[in-house]
Coordinates of C-alpha atoms and ligand atoms in Angstrom, one line a residue:
M1 CA 2.7 -12.9 -22.1
A2 CA 0.2 -11.1 -20.0
R3 CA 0.9 -7.8 -18.1
Y4 CA -0.6 -6.9 -14.9
L5 CA -0.7 -3.4 -12.9
A6 CA -1.0 -4.2 -9.2
L7 CA -2.3 -1.4 -6.7
T8 CA -1.0 -1.9 -3.2
G9 CA -0.7 0.0 0.2
G10 CA 1.6 -1.3 3.1
V11 CA 2.0 -4.5 4.9
G12 CA -0.9 -6.7 3.6
G13 CA -0.5 -5.6 0.0
A14 CA 2.9 -5.9 -0.1
K15 CA 2.8 -9.6 1.0
L16 CA 0.7 -10.3 -2.1
A17 CA 3.0 -8.2 -4.1
L18 CA 6.0 -10.4 -3.1
G19 CA 4.0 -13.4 -4.3
L20 CA 3.3 -11.9 -7.5
A21 CA 7.0 -11.1 -8.0
H22 CA 7.6 -14.8 -7.5
V23 CA 4.9 -15.8 -10.1
L24 CA 5.3 -13.1 -12.9
D25 CA 8.5 -11.8 -14.7
P26 CA 9.5 -8.2 -14.1
D27 CA 8.3 -7.4 -17.6
E28 CA 4.8 -8.9 -16.7
L29 CA 4.2 -6.9 -13.6
L30 CA 4.2 -3.2 -12.5
I31 CA 3.5 -2.3 -8.9
A32 CA 1.7 1.1 -8.2
V33 CA 2.0 2.1 -4.5
N34 CA -0.1 4.3 -2.4
T35 CA 1.8 7.6 -1.3
G36 CA -1.1 9.1 0.7
D37 CA 0.5 8.0 3.9
D38 CA 3.7 9.9 2.9
F39 CA 4.7 12.8 5.0
E40 CA 7.5 15.2 5.9
H41 CA 9.2 14.4 9.3
L42 CA 12.3 15.8 10.9
G43 CA 13.1 17.4 7.6
L44 CA 12.8 14.1 5.6
T45 CA 10.4 12.7 3.1
I46 CA 8.9 9.4 4.6
C47 CA 7.0 7.1 2.2
P48 CA 6.0 4.4 4.4
D49 CA 4.2 2.0 1.9
L50 CA 7.0 2.5 -0.8
D51 CA 9.4 1.6 2.0
T52 CA 7.3 -1.5 3.0
L53 CA 7.4 -2.8 -0.5
T54 CA 11.2 -2.0 -0.9
Y55 CA 11.9 -3.9 2.2
T56 CA 9.7 -6.7 1.5
L57 CA 10.9 -7.3 -2.1
A58 CA 14.5 -7.1 -0.9
G59 CA 13.7 -9.8 1.9
E60 CA 14.7 -6.9 4.4
N61 CA 11.5 -6.4 6.2
N62 CA 11.2 -6.5 9.7
T63 CA 8.8 -9.1 10.6
E64 CA 8.6 -8.5 14.1
L65 CA 7.3 -4.9 13.9
G66 CA 5.5 -5.6 10.5
W67 CA 7.0 -2.0 9.3
G68 CA 10.5 -0.9 8.9
R69 CA 13.9 -2.6 8.2
Q70 CA 15.2 -5.9 9.7
G71 CA 18.3 -6.1 11.7
E72 CA 17.4 -2.7 13.2
S73 CA 19.0 -0.6 16.0
W74 CA 17.6 2.5 17.6
N75 CA 20.4 4.7 18.7
F76 CA 19.3 7.5 16.6
L77 CA 15.8 7.6 18.1
E78 CA 17.1 7.2 21.5
A79 CA 19.5 10.1 21.2
L80 CA 16.6 12.2 19.5
E81 CA 14.4 11.5 22.4
A82 CA 17.0 12.5 25.0
L83 CA 17.3 15.9 23.1
G84 CA 13.5 16.3 23.3
G85 CA 13.0 15.6 19.8
E86 CA 9.8 14.0 18.3
S87 CA 10.2 10.3 18.7
W88 CA 6.5 9.2 18.5
F89 CA 7.5 8.0 14.8
Q90 CA 10.0 5.4 15.1
L91 CA 13.0 5.7 12.7
G92 CA 15.5 2.7 13.1
D93 CA 19.1 3.6 12.4
R94 CA 19.2 1.4 9.0
D95 CA 15.9 2.6 8.1
M96 CA 17.0 6.3 8.4
A97 CA 19.6 5.8 5.7
L98 CA 16.9 5.2 3.1
H99 CA 14.9 8.3 4.1
V100 CA 18.0 10.3 4.3
V101 CA 19.1 9.2 0.8
R102 CA 15.6 9.8 -0.7
S103 CA 15.2 13.2 0.7
Q104 CA 18.4 14.3 -0.6
M105 CA 17.7 13.0 -4.0
L106 CA 14.3 14.7 -4.0
R107 CA 16.1 18.0 -2.7
N108 CA 18.4 17.8 -5.6
G109 CA 15.6 17.8 -8.1
A110 CA 14.9 14.0 -8.5
T111 CA 11.2 12.9 -8.8
L112 CA 9.8 10.3 -6.4
T113 CA 9.8 7.9 -9.3
E114 CA 13.3 8.3 -9.9
A115 CA 14.3 8.2 -6.2
T116 CA 12.5 5.1 -5.9
Q117 CA 14.0 3.5 -8.9
A118 CA 17.4 4.2 -7.6
I119 CA 16.7 2.8 -4.1
A120 CA 15.2 -0.3 -5.8
Q121 CA 18.4 -0.6 -7.7
S122 CA 20.7 -0.4 -4.8
F123 CA 18.6 -3.1 -3.1
G124 CA 19.0 -5.4 -6.3
I125 CA 15.2 -5.4 -6.8
T126 CA 14.4 -6.5 -10.3
H127 CA 10.7 -6.1 -10.3
R128 CA 9.3 -2.6 -10.9
Y129 CA 7.3 -0.6 -8.3
V130 CA 6.5 3.0 -8.5
P131 CA 4.7 5.7 -6.5
M132 CA 1.0 6.3 -7.8
S133 CA 2.2 9.9 -8.6
D134 CA 5.2 12.2 -8.4
E135 CA 3.0 15.0 -7.0
P136 CA 2.3 14.8 -3.3
V137 CA -1.1 13.5 -2.3
R138 CA -1.4 13.6 1.6
T139 CA -4.4 11.6 3.3
T140 CA -6.2 13.5 5.9
V141 CA -8.3 11.4 8.4
H142 CA -11.4 13.4 9.5
T143 CA -12.2 12.2 13.2
A144 CA -14.5 13.1 16.0
D145 CA -11.6 15.1 17.5
G146 CA -11.0 16.9 14.3
P147 CA -8.8 16.5 11.2
L148 CA -5.5 14.6 11.4
S149 CA -2.6 13.7 9.1
F150 CA -2.5 10.1 8.4
Q151 CA 0.6 9.3 10.3
H152 CA -0.7 11.5 13.3
Y153 CA -3.8 9.5 13.3
F154 CA -2.1 6.2 12.6
V155 CA 1.1 6.0 14.5
R156 CA 0.9 9.0 17.0
D157 CA -2.9 8.3 18.0
R158 CA -2.7 4.6 17.5
C159 CA -6.0 4.8 15.2
Q160 CA -8.0 5.7 18.4
P161 CA -9.9 8.8 17.1
E162 CA -13.2 7.9 15.7
V163 CA -13.1 8.3 11.9
T164 CA -15.6 10.1 10.2
G165 CA -14.1 10.6 6.6
F166 CA -11.2 11.1 4.5
D167 CA -9.8 13.6 2.1
F168 CA -6.7 13.0 -0.3
V169 CA -5.2 16.5 -0.2
G170 CA -3.4 17.2 -3.7
A171 CA -5.1 14.2 -5.5
D172 CA -6.9 16.6 -7.9
Q173 CA -3.7 18.3 -9.0
A174 CA -1.8 15.0 -9.0
R175 CA -1.1 13.0 -12.2
L176 CA -0.6 9.1 -12.7
I177 CA 3.2 8.9 -13.6
P178 CA 4.0 8.4 -17.0
Q179 CA 5.3 4.9 -16.6
I180 CA 1.7 3.7 -15.1
E181 CA 0.0 5.6 -18.0
A182 CA 2.2 3.7 -20.6
W183 CA 1.7 0.3 -18.7
L184 CA -1.8 0.9 -18.5
A185 CA -2.0 1.4 -22.3
Q186 CA -0.7 -2.2 -22.9
C187 CA -2.0 -4.0 -19.7
D188 CA -4.2 -7.1 -19.5
G189 CA -5.5 -6.5 -16.1
V190 CA -5.3 -4.7 -12.7
I191 CA -4.8 -6.5 -9.4
V192 CA -5.9 -4.7 -6.1
C193 CA -4.0 -6.1 -3.4
P194 CA -5.5 -6.9 0.1
S195 CA -4.9 -3.2 1.3
N196 CA -7.3 -1.0 3.2
P197 CA -9.8 0.2 0.8
F198 CA -10.3 3.6 2.3
V199 CA -6.7 4.6 3.0
S200 CA -4.6 2.5 0.8
V201 CA -6.6 1.9 -2.4
D202 CA -8.9 5.0 -2.5
P203 CA -6.0 7.4 -2.5
I204 CA -4.7 5.7 -5.8
L205 CA -8.2 5.9 -7.3
A206 CA -8.3 9.6 -6.4
V207 CA -5.5 10.2 -8.9
P208 CA -7.5 11.7 -12.1
G209 CA -7.8 8.9 -14.6
M210 CA -7.1 6.0 -12.6
R211 CA -10.8 5.1 -11.9
A212 CA -11.5 5.1 -15.6
H213 CA -8.6 2.7 -16.3
L214 CA -10.2 0.4 -13.8
E215 CA -13.5 0.7 -15.4
R216 CA -12.3 -0.2 -18.6
L217 CA -9.8 -3.0 -17.6
P218 CA -10.4 -6.5 -16.3
T219 CA -9.8 -6.1 -12.5
V220 CA -9.5 -8.6 -9.7
A221 CA -9.2 -7.5 -5.9
V222 CA -8.5 -9.6 -2.9
S223 CA -10.5 -8.8 0.1
P224 CA -8.7 -7.3 3.2
I225 CA -11.5 -8.4 5.4
V226 CA -11.7 -12.2 6.4
A227 CA -14.5 -13.4 8.7
G228 CA -15.3 -9.8 9.5
L229 CA -11.8 -9.0 10.8
A230 CA -8.8 -7.2 9.1
I231 CA -5.7 -9.1 9.1
K232 CA -3.7 -6.2 10.1
G233 CA -4.5 -2.5 10.7
P234 CA -7.6 -0.5 11.5
T235 CA -9.9 -1.4 8.3
A236 CA -12.7 -3.1 10.4
K237 CA -12.5 -0.4 13.1
M238 CA -12.7 2.2 10.4
M239 CA -15.5 0.4 8.7
A240 CA -17.4 0.1 12.0
E241 CA -17.1 3.9 12.6
L242 CA -18.2 4.8 9.0
G243 CA -21.3 2.9 9.6
V244 CA -20.4 0.2 7.1
P245 CA -20.5 -3.6 8.0
S246 CA -17.0 -4.9 8.5
T247 CA -17.4 -7.6 5.8
A248 CA -16.0 -8.8 2.6
A249 CA -19.2 -8.1 1.1
A250 CA -19.1 -4.5 2.2
V251 CA -15.6 -4.2 0.6
A252 CA -17.2 -5.6 -2.8
R253 CA -19.9 -2.9 -2.5
H254 CA -17.0 -0.3 -2.0
Y255 CA -15.5 -1.4 -5.2
A256 CA -18.6 -1.7 -7.2
G257 CA -18.5 -0.1 -10.7
W258 CA -15.2 -1.3 -11.5
L259 CA -14.6 -4.9 -9.9
D260 CA -14.8 -7.9 -12.0
R261 CA -13.7 -10.5 -9.8
F262 CA -13.2 -10.7 -5.9
V263 CA -11.0 -13.3 -4.2
I264 CA -12.6 -14.0 -0.7
D265 CA -11.1 -15.9 2.2
A266 CA -12.4 -19.7 2.5
S267 CA -13.8 -18.6 5.9
D268 CA -16.2 -16.3 4.0
A269 CA -17.2 -19.0 1.7
E270 CA -20.9 -18.6 2.5
L271 CA -20.8 -15.3 0.4
D272 CA -19.8 -17.2 -2.7
G273 CA -22.5 -16.5 -5.2
T274 CA -24.2 -13.8 -3.2
L275 CA -22.3 -10.8 -4.1
S276 CA -23.0 -8.5 -7.2
V277 CA -19.5 -9.4 -8.4
P278 CA -18.3 -13.2 -9.2
T279 CA -16.1 -14.5 -6.3
V280 CA -13.1 -16.7 -6.1
V281 CA -13.0 -18.7 -2.8
A282 CA -9.4 -19.4 -1.8
P283 CA -7.3 -19.2 1.6
T284 CA -6.1 -15.6 1.5
V285 CA -4.4 -15.3 5.0
M286 CA -0.9 -15.2 4.0
V287 CA 1.5 -16.5 6.8
T288 CA 4.3 -18.2 4.8
L289 CA 6.1 -17.2 1.5
A290 CA 4.3 -20.2 0.0
D291 CA 0.9 -18.8 1.1
R292 CA 1.8 -15.6 -1.0
I293 CA 2.9 -17.3 -4.0
E294 CA -0.3 -19.6 -4.0
L295 CA -2.5 -16.6 -3.5
A296 CA -0.7 -14.7 -6.3
R297 CA -1.3 -17.7 -8.5
T298 CA -5.0 -17.8 -7.7
V299 CA -5.3 -14.0 -8.5
V300 CA -3.5 -14.5 -11.9
R301 CA -5.8 -17.4 -12.6
A302 CA -8.8 -15.4 -11.9
F303 CA -8.3 -13.4 -15.0
D304 CA -8.8 -16.4 -17.1
Ligands
FO1_401 N1 4.2 2.2 12.2 C1 4.0 2.5 13.4 O1 2.9 1.7 13.9 N2 4.8 2.8 14.3 C2 6.0 3.6 13.8 O2 6.5 4.1 14.7 C3 6.3 3.5 12.5 C4 7.5 4.0 12.0 C5 7.8 3.8 10.5 C6 8.9 4.3 10.0 C7 9.1 4.1 8.6 C8 8.2 3.6 7.8 O3 8.5 3.4 6.6 C9 7.1 2.9 8.3 C10 6.6 3.2 9.7 N3 5.5 2.7 10.3 C11 5.2 2.8 11.5 C12 4.5 2.2 9.4 C13 3.6 3.0 8.7 O4 3.6 4.3 9.3 C14 2.1 2.3 8.6 O5 2.1 1.1 8.6 C15 1.6 2.8 7.2 O6 1.7 4.1 6.8 C16 0.4 2.1 6.9 O7 0.4 1.6 5.7

């Protein structure tokens, strides 16, 4: 039996995480989730990437929106707006239940790991996924208009401000949770899901000790850039604004120093053999569940 740690952010990463959960047993996989997108809103602690993964693994994700919970209604949000409350971040009625339960557990002294485990259990999820850290790490996006907290940049301002850099506030004081440390001590490889390298993967790497584990262990990453475009989200736009070509090759360079094998899409096959890291060429665009499972198999085989 081989054991893998998968690192993931939100939507794109969660698709591969679901595929991995289909091809690996619960005792073969631990998924570490970015918490840099987390924020406090309306008195609640919102953890978007953990929530996306919860809903995805439970088969409860809202496929129309790409985030949030399926079968959603918006009575709370409409009532909030009518009262002049902050409605730029859309919290559905069913989704709200999760945020309320987690926030209450945290207020009562539970760690984010404990709250995540309790929520996973109530959804009947058997594969294990955890926050990268129990200490708060908050991504600040530096832009031409000044610094913005991640959700203000991403949701309120629709990724429009020009990005100049990032800070992961609190990362210096954060620790990898003990479950991740214990898993890494007996793990055979690390899978980096096709998430945004700058705001989904880098915050996980910013937690002290994580990068050293990646340098020591076999690693396989899946490119979030396909034919110069991000499948979802602002990755390509960010790269252009940071003066980096929006290509899979540039992502490989960003991961240089610890990446052992890079899975690139068939449409980028011309890059095969041209990068400093060995490549695996495969279809990486995940539309169906079968696509997610097939890519997960490819990734696991890439460790052989
Ligand atoms: N993304 C949006 O684009 N608009 C929203 O109003 C929004 C609300 C939301 C509520 C709960 C949640 O868990 C996620 C939500 N997201 C929303 C997604 C999320 O903010 C981003 O996709 C991630 O942070 C990026 O990985």
